[in-house]
Coordinates of C-alpha atoms in Angstrom, one line a residue:
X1 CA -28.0 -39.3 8.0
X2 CA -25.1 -37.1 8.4
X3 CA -24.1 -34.6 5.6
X4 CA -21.4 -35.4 3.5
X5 CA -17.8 -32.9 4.1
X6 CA -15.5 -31.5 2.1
X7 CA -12.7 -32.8 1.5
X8 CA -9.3 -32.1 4.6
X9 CA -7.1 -30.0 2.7
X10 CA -3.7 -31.0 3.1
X11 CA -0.9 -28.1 3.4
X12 CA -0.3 -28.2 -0.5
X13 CA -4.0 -28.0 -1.1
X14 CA -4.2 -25.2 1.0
X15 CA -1.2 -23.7 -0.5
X16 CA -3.0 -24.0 -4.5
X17 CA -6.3 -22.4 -2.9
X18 CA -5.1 -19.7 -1.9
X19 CA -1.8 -19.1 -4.1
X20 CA -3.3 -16.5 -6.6
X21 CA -3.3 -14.3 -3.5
X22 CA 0.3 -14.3 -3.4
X23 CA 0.1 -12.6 -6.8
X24 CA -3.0 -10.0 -6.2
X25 CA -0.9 -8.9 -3.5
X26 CA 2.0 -8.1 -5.3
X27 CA -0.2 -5.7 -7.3
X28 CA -1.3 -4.2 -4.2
X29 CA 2.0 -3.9 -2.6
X30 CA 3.4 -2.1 -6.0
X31 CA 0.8 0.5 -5.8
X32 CA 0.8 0.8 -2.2
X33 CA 4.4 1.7 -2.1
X34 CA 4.7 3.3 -4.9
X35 CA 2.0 5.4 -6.1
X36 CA 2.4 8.3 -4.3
X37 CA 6.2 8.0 -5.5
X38 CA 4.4 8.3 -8.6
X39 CA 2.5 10.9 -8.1
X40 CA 5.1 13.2 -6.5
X41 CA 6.8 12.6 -9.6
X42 CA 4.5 13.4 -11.9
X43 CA 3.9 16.8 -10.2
X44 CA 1.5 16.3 -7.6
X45 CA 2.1 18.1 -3.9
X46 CA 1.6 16.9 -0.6
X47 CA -1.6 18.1 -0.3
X48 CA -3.3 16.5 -3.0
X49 CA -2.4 13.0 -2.6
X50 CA -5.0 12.0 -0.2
X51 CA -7.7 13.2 -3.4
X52 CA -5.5 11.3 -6.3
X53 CA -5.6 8.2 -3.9
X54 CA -9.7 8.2 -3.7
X55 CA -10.0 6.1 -6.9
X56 CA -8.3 3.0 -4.8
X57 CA -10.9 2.6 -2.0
X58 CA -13.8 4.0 -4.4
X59 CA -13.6 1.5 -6.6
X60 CA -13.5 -1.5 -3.9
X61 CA -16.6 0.4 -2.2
X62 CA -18.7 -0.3 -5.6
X63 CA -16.9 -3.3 -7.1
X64 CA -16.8 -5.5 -4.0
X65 CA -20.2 -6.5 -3.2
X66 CA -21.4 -6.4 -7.0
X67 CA -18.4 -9.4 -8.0
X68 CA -19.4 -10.9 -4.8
X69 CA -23.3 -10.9 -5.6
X70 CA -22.5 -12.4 -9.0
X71 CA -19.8 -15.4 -7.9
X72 CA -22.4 -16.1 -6.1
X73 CA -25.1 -17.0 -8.2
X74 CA -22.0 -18.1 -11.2
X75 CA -21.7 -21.7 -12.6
X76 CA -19.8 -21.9 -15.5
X77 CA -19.4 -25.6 -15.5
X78 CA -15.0 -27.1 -15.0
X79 CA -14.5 -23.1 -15.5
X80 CA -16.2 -23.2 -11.6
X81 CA -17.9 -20.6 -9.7
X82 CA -15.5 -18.3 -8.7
X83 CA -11.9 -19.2 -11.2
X84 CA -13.9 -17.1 -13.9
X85 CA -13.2 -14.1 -11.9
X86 CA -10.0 -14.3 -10.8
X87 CA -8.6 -14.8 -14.3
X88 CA -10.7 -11.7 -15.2
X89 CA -9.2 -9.6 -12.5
X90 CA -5.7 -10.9 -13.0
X91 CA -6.0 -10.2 -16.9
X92 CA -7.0 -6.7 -16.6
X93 CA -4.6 -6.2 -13.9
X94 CA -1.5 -7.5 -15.5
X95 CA -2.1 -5.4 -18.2
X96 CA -2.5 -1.9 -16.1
X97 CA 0.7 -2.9 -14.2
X98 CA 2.1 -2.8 -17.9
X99 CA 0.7 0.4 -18.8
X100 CA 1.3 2.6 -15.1
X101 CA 4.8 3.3 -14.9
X102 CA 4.5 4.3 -18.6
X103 CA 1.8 7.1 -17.6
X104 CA 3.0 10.6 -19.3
X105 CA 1.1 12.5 -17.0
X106 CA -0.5 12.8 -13.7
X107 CA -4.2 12.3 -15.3
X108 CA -3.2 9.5 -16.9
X109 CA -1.6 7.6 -13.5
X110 CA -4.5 8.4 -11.7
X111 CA -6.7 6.5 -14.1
X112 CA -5.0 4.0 -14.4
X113 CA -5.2 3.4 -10.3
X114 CA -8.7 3.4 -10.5
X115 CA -8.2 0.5 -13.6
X116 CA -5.7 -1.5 -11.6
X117 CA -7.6 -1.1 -8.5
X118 CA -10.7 -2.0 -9.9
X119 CA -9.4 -5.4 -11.4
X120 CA -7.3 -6.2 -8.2
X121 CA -10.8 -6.2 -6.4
X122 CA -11.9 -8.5 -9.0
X123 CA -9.8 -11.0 -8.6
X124 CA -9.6 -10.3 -4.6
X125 CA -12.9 -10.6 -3.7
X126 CA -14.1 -14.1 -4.5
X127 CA -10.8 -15.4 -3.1
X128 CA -12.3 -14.6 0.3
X129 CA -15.1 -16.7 0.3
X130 CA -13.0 -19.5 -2.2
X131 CA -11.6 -20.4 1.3
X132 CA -15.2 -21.1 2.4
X133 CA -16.3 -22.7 -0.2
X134 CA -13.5 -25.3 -0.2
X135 CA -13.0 -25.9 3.3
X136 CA -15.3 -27.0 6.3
X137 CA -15.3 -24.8 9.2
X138 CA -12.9 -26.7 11.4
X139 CA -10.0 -25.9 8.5
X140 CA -11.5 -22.3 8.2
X141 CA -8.5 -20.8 10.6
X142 CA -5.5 -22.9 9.1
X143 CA -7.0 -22.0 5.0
X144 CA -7.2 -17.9 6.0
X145 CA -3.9 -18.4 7.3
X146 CA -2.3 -19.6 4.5
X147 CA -3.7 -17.1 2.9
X148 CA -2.3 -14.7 4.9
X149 CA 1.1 -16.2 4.9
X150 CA 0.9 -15.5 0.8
X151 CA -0.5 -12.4 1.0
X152 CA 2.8 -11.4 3.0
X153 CA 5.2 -13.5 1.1
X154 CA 3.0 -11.4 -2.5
X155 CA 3.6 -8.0 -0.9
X156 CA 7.3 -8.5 0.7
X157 CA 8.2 -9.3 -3.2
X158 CA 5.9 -6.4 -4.7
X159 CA 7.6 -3.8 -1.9
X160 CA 11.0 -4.8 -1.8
X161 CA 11.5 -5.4 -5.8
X162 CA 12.8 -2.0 -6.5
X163 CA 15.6 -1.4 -3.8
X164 CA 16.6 -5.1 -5.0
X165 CA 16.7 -3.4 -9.1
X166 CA 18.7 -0.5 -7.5
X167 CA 21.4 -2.8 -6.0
X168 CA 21.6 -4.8 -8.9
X169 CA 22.6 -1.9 -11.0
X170 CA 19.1 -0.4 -12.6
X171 CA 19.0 3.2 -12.6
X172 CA 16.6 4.5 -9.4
X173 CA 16.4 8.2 -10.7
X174 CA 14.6 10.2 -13.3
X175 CA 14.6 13.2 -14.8
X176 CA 11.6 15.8 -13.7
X177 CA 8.5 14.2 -14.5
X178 CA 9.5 11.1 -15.1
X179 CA 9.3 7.2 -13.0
X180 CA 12.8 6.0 -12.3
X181 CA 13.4 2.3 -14.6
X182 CA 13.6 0.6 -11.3
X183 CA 9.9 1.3 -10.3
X184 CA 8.9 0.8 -14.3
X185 CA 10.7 -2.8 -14.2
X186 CA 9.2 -3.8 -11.3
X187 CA 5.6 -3.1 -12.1
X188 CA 6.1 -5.3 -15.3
X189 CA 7.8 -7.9 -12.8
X190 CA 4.5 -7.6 -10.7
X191 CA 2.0 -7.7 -13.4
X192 CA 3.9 -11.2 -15.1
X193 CA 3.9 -12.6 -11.5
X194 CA 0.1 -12.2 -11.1
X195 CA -0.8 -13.4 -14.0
X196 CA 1.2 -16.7 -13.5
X197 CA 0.1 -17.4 -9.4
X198 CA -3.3 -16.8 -10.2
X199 CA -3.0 -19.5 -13.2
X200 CA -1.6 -21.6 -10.8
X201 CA -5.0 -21.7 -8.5
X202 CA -7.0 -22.0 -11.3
X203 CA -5.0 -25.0 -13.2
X204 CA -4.8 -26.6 -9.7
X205 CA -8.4 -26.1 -7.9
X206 CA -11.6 -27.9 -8.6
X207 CA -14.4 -26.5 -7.3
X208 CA -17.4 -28.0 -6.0
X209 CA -20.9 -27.8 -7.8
X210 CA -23.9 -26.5 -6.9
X211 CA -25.2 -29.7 -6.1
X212 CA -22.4 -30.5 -3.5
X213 CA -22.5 -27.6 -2.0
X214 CA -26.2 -28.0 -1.4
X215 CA -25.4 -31.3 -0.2
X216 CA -22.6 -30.5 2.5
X217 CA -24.7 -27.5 4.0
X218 CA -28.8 -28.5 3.1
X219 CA -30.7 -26.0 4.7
X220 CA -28.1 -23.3 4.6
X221 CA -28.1 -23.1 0.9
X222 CA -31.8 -22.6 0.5
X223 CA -33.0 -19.0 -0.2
X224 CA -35.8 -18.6 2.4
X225 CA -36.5 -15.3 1.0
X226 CA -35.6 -13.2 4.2
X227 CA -34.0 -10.3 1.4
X228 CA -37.2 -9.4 0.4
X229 CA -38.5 -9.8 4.0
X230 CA -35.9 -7.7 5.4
X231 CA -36.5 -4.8 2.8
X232 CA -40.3 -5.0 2.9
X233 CA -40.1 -4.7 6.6
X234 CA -37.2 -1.3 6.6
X235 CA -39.3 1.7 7.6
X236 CA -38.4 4.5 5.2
X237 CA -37.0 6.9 7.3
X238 CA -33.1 5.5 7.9
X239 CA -32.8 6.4 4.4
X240 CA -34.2 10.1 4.1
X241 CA -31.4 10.5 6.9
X242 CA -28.7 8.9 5.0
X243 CA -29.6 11.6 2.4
X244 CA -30.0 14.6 4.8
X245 CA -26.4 13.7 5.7
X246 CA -25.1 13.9 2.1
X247 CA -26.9 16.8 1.6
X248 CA -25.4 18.2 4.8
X249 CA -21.5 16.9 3.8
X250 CA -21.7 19.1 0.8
X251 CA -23.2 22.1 2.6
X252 CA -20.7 22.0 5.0
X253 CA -17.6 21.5 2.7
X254 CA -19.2 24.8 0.3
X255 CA -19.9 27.0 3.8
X256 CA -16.6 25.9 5.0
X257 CA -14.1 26.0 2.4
X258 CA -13.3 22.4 2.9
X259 CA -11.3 19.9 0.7
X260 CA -13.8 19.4 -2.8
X261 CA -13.0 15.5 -2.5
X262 CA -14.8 15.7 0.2
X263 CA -18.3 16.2 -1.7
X264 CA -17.9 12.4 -3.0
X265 CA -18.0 11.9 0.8
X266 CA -21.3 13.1 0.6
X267 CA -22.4 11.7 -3.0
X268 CA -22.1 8.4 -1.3
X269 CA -23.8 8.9 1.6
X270 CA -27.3 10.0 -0.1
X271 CA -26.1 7.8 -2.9
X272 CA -27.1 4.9 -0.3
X273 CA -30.0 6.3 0.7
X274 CA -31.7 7.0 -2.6
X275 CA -30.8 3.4 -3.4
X276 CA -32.2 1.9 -0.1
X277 CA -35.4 3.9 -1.6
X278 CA -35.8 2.3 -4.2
X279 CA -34.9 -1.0 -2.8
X280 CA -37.8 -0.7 -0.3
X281 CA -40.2 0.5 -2.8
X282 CA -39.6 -2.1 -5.0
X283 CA -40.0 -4.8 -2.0
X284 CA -43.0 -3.7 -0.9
X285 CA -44.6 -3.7 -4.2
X286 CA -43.8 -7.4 -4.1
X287 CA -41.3 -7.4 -6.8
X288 CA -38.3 -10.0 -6.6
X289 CA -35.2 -8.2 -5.1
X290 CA -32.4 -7.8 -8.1
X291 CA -28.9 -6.9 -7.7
X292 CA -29.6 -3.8 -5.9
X293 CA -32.1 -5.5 -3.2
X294 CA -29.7 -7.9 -2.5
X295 CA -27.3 -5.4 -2.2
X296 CA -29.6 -3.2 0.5
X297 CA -31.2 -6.1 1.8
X298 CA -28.0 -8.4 3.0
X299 CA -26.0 -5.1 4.1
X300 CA -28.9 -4.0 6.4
X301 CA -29.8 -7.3 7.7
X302 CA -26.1 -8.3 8.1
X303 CA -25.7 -10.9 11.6
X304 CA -24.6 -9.0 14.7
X305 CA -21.2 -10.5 15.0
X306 CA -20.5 -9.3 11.7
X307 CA -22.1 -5.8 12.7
X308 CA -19.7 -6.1 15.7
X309 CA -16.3 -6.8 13.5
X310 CA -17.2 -3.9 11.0
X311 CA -16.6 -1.5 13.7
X312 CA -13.5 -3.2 14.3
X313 CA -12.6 -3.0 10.6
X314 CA -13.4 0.7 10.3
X315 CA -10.9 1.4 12.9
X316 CA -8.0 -0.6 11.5
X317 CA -8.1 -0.4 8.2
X318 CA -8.3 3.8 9.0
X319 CA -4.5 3.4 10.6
X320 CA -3.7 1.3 7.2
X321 CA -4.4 3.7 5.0
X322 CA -3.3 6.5 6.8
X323 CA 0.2 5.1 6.5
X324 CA -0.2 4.0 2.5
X325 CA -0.7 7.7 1.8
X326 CA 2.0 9.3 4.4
X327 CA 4.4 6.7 4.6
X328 CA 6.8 7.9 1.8
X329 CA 6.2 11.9 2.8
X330 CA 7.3 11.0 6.5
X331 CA 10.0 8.8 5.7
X332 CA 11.5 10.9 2.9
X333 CA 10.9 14.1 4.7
X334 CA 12.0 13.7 8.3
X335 CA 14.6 10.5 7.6
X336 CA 16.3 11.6 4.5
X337 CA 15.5 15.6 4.9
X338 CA 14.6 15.2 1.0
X339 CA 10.7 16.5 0.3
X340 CA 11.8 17.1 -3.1
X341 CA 10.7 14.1 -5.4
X342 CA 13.6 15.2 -7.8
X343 CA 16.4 14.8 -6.0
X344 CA 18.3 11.5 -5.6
X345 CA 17.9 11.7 -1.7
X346 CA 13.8 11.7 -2.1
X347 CA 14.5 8.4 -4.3
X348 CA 16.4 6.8 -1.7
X349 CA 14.0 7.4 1.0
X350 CA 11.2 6.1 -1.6
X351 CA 13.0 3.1 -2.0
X352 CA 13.3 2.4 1.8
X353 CA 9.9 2.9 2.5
X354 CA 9.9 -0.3 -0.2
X355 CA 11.7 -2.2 2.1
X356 CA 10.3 -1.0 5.4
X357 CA 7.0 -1.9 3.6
X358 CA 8.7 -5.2 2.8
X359 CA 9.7 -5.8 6.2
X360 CA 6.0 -5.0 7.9
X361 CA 4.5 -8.0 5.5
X362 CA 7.1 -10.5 6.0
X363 CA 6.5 -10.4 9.8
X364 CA 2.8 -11.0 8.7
X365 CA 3.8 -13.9 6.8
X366 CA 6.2 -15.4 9.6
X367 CA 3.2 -14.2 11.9
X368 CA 0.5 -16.0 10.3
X369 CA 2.2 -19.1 10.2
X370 CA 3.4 -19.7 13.7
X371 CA 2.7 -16.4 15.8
X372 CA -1.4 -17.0 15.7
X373 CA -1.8 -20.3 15.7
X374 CA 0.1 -20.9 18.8
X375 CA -1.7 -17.8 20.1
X376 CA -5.0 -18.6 19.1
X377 CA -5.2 -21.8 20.5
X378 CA -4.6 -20.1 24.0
X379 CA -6.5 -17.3 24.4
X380 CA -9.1 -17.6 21.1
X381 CA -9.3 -15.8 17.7
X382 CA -10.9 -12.7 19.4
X383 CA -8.2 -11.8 22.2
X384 CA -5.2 -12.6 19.1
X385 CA -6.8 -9.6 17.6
X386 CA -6.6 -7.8 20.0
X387 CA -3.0 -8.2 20.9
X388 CA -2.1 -7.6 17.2
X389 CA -4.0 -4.3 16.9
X390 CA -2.4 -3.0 20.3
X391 CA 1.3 -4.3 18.4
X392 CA 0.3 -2.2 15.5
X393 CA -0.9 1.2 17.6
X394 CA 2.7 0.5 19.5
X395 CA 4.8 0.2 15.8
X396 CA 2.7 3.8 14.8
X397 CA 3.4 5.3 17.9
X398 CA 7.2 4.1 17.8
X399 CA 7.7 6.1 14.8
X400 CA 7.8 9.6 16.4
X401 CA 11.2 8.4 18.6
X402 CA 12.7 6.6 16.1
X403 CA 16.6 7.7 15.8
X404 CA 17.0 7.3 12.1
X405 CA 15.2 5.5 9.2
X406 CA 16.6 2.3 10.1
X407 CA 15.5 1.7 13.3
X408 CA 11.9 1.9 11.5
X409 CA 12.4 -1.9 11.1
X410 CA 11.5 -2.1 14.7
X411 CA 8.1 0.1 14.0
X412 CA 7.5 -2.5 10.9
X413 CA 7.6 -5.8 13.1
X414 CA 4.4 -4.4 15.5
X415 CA 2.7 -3.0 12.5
X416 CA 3.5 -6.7 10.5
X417 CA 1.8 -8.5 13.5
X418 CA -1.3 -6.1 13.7
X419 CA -1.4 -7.3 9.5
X420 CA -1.5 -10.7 9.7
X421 CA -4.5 -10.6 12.6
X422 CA -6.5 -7.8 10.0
X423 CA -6.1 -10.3 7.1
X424 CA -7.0 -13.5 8.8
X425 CA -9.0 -13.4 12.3
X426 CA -12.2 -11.2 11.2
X427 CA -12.4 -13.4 7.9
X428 CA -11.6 -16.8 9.5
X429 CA -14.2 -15.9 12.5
X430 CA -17.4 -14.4 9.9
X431 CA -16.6 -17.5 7.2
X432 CA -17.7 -19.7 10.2
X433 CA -21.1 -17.9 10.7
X434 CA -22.5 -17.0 7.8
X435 CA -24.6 -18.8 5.0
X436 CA -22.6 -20.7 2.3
X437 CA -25.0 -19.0 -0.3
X438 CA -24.0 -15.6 0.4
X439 CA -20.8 -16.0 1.2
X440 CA -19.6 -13.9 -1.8
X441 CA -22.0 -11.4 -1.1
X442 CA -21.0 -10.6 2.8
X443 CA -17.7 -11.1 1.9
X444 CA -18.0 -8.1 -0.7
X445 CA -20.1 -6.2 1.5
X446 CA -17.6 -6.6 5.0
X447 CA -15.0 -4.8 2.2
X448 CA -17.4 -1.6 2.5
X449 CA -16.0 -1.3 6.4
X450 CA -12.7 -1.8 5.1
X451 CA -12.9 1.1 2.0
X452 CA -15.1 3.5 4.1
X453 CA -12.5 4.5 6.2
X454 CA -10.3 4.8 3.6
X455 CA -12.6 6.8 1.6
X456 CA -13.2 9.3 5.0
X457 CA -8.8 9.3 5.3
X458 CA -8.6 10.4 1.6
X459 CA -11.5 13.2 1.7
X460 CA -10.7 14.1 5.5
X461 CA -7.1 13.6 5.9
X462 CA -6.1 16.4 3.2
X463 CA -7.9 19.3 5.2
X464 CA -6.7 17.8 8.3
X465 CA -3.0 17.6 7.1
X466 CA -3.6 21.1 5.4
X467 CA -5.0 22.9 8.5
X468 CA -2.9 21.8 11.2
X469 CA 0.4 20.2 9.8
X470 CA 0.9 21.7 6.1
X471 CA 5.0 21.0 6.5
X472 CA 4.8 18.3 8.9
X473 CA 3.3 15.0 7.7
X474 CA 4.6 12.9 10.3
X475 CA 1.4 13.8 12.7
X476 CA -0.3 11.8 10.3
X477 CA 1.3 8.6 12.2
X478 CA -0.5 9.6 15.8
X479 CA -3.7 9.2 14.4
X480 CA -2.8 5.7 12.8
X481 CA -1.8 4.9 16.1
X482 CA -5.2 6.5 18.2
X483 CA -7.4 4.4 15.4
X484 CA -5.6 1.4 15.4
X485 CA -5.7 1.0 19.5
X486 CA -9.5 2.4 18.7
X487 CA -9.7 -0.7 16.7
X488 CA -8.2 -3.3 19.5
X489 CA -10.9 -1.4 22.1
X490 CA -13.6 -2.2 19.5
X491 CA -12.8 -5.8 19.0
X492 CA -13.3 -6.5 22.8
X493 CA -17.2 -6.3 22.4
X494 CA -16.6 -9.6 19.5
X495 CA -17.1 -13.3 21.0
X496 CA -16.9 -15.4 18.4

């Protein structure tokens, strides 16, 4: 008897799955663009922005795979399995968009990441595998496409929306220590805008039951136990080493004088291993794996091809964030000759790193849409990875013979491709092989390659950046464009 399928999504029903993205992402492109803006305004130097932007990847690290472990194992009956969270997410994160820009002081914005990052992951997270739950493999490529397209469309809005306040009149400078009304307006734009998309895919969406999703993938759905298994079987070792590693991070940093964010670096890295302890212990003692077994026992027994894209991840998502953080420095500093954040020429350079962030998404949007299909269907998901992390290492690299700030646009349309690949051909691949039952759960737990890097850019890049280039943060953009072609080498060892 054949199993039954979901039901073929038409574009539309495509479009309400995934259209809470198109709010999420407006958050993230606010705070990507801005925060350093608001940091450098609030007092902050050069130097320490790599440590103030730690909360952002910090809190996906942790939050992640816990919201994905839950949504898993959620039924809250027409409220569904995963709408609960989303609505959570967006709530919390409308109201931190309200409450940033009003920050009084540099303590204050910083917490307030950590808050809006934390509830953007909430709401993030499950939308990954919502695509997979809704959507049978064959429609796996056109839903994380879609979703791609939005995310673009979310974060050309969220980066553009202050240069558009400035033309239209609202004022784009502030006195010492404060955020200019254009940047305040359009974070209470972006958190109203959230709230409403997000609304949208839950009033629109029904999702499927347990029982149906039993039904359209049987065996799949079946917990056979292998967790436990897995644990039980671990030899103890691989985590004494992932404490001796810690324990060695924070030697080194006290011997050597390094960067103190850097001893987080190593609180998380015998973190893990005290926690893959305990797992262990408690699976061989025959005790049912909770939250943290699951948590151990899925990330160490995670499928090959998914080992194989992590690598991939780490590389990429390294260049991303390398240009989050530096972006505004580099374009304000060597484009508009203006490192002070007080004077009106650092605001105009801020607010063109807005549009030149606008411009990268867009092309992800466009790219999503009609580059990767057409691409895909000739040379396969893999090699259109490839060619979009080599566009990206080419749009870094452009930067350094750029003429003036505006011929960045060019830069932005290789780094836009490389986006849309990173956002939809490792998720549209691994939804395709994994279990339906833990789909939440390995989506969470992919997220660790993509904040790990981030995490090592914020504790690493500061010495780096300190040591060798104090006064010149454009160096930062070769080693977005060594790790993103680092990336493309990486994803030729992935056959889907």
């Amino acid at each position: 008897m054949t199993a039954p399928r979901r039901r073929h999504q038409s574009l539309a029903g495509l479009a309400n799955i995934s259209f809470g993205f198109f709010g999420i992402q407006i958050g993230f492109a606010l705070q990507n663009a801005n925060m350093s803006r608001i940091f450098q305004s609030l007092g902050t130097s050069l130097d320490d922005l790599p440590a103030l932007w730690v909360a952002a990847p910090l809190t996906g690290l942790l939050v992640q795979p816990v919201i994905g472990h839950f949504s898993d194992r959620t039924w809250l009956g027409r409220f569904g399995r995963r709408r609960p969270y989303f609505l959570a997410g967006a709530l919390l994160a409308a109201l931190s968009l309200v409450v940033m820009p009003l920050s009084p002081t540099l303590l204050v914005a910083a917490l307030m990441l950590w808050v809006l990052d934390a509830s953007l992951n909430i709401s993030m997270e499950p939308f990954r595998a919502f695509v997979g739950d809704m959507l049978d493999r064959d429609q796996h490529a056109a839903g994380y496409g879609v979703q791609t397209a939005f995310i673009g469309a979310g974060a050309v809005f969220g980066s553009i929306f202050p240069w558009l306040l400035e033309q239209g009149g609202v004022s784009n400078v502030a006195a010492p220590g404060q955020i200019p009304d254009s940047v305040r307006f359009a974070f209470w734009f972006g958190g109203a805008a959230l709230l409403a998309s997000v609304l949208w895919t839950v009033v629109t969406t029904r999702e499927y039951s347990p029982a149906e999703m039993a039904a359209f993938d049987g065996a799949a759905e079946v917990d056979d136990g292998s967790t436990a298994r897995v644990l039980a079987e671990r030899r103890s070792i691989a985590p004494l080493l992932w404490i001796a590693a810690g324990a060695a991070v924070v030697v080194l940093v006290a011997l050597a004088g390094l960067e103190k964010e850097m001893y987080l670096l190593g609180a998380l890295l015998a973190g893990y291993g005290m926690a893959s302890l305990v797992a262990i212990r408690a699976a061989r003692a025959g005790r049912s794996p909770g939250l943290l077994g699951h948590i151990v026992g899925d990330f160490a027994g995670m499928p090959p091809l998914m080992k194989r894209l992590a690598v991939v991840q780490f590389f990429s998502w390294s260049a991303l964030f390398i240009m989050w953080i530096n972006t505004t420095p580099v374009v304000t500093q060597v484009f508009f000759a203006a490192p002070d954040a007080a004077s009106p020429a650092y605001q105009r350079g801020a607010n063109w790193v807005d549009v030149l962030f606008a411009t990268y998404n867009g092309v992800a949007a466009v790219s999503a849409l009609v580059l990767l299909p057409w691409l895909s269907a000739r040379i396969g998901k893999a090699r259109t990875h490839v060619v979009g992390l080599l566009c990206g290492a080419a749009g870094f690299a452009s930067i350094f013979v750029m003429p003036d700030a505006r011929w960045l646009l060019v830069s932005e349309v290789g780094i836009g491709i490389a986006w849309s690949t990173i956002l939809a051909m490792p998720y549209a691949i691994l939804a395709s092989a994994l279990p339906q039952r833990k789909l939440g759960i390995y989506m969470g737990l992919f997220n660790v390659f993509v904040v790990t890097p981030q995490l090592l850019v914020a504790t690493v890049m500061g010495s780096i950046t300190r040591h060798f280039f104090p006064t010149e943060p454009i160096w930062t953009m070769a080693f977005a464009a060594v790790t993103m072609a680092g990336s493309a080498v990486a994803m030729l060892r992935v056959r889907k």
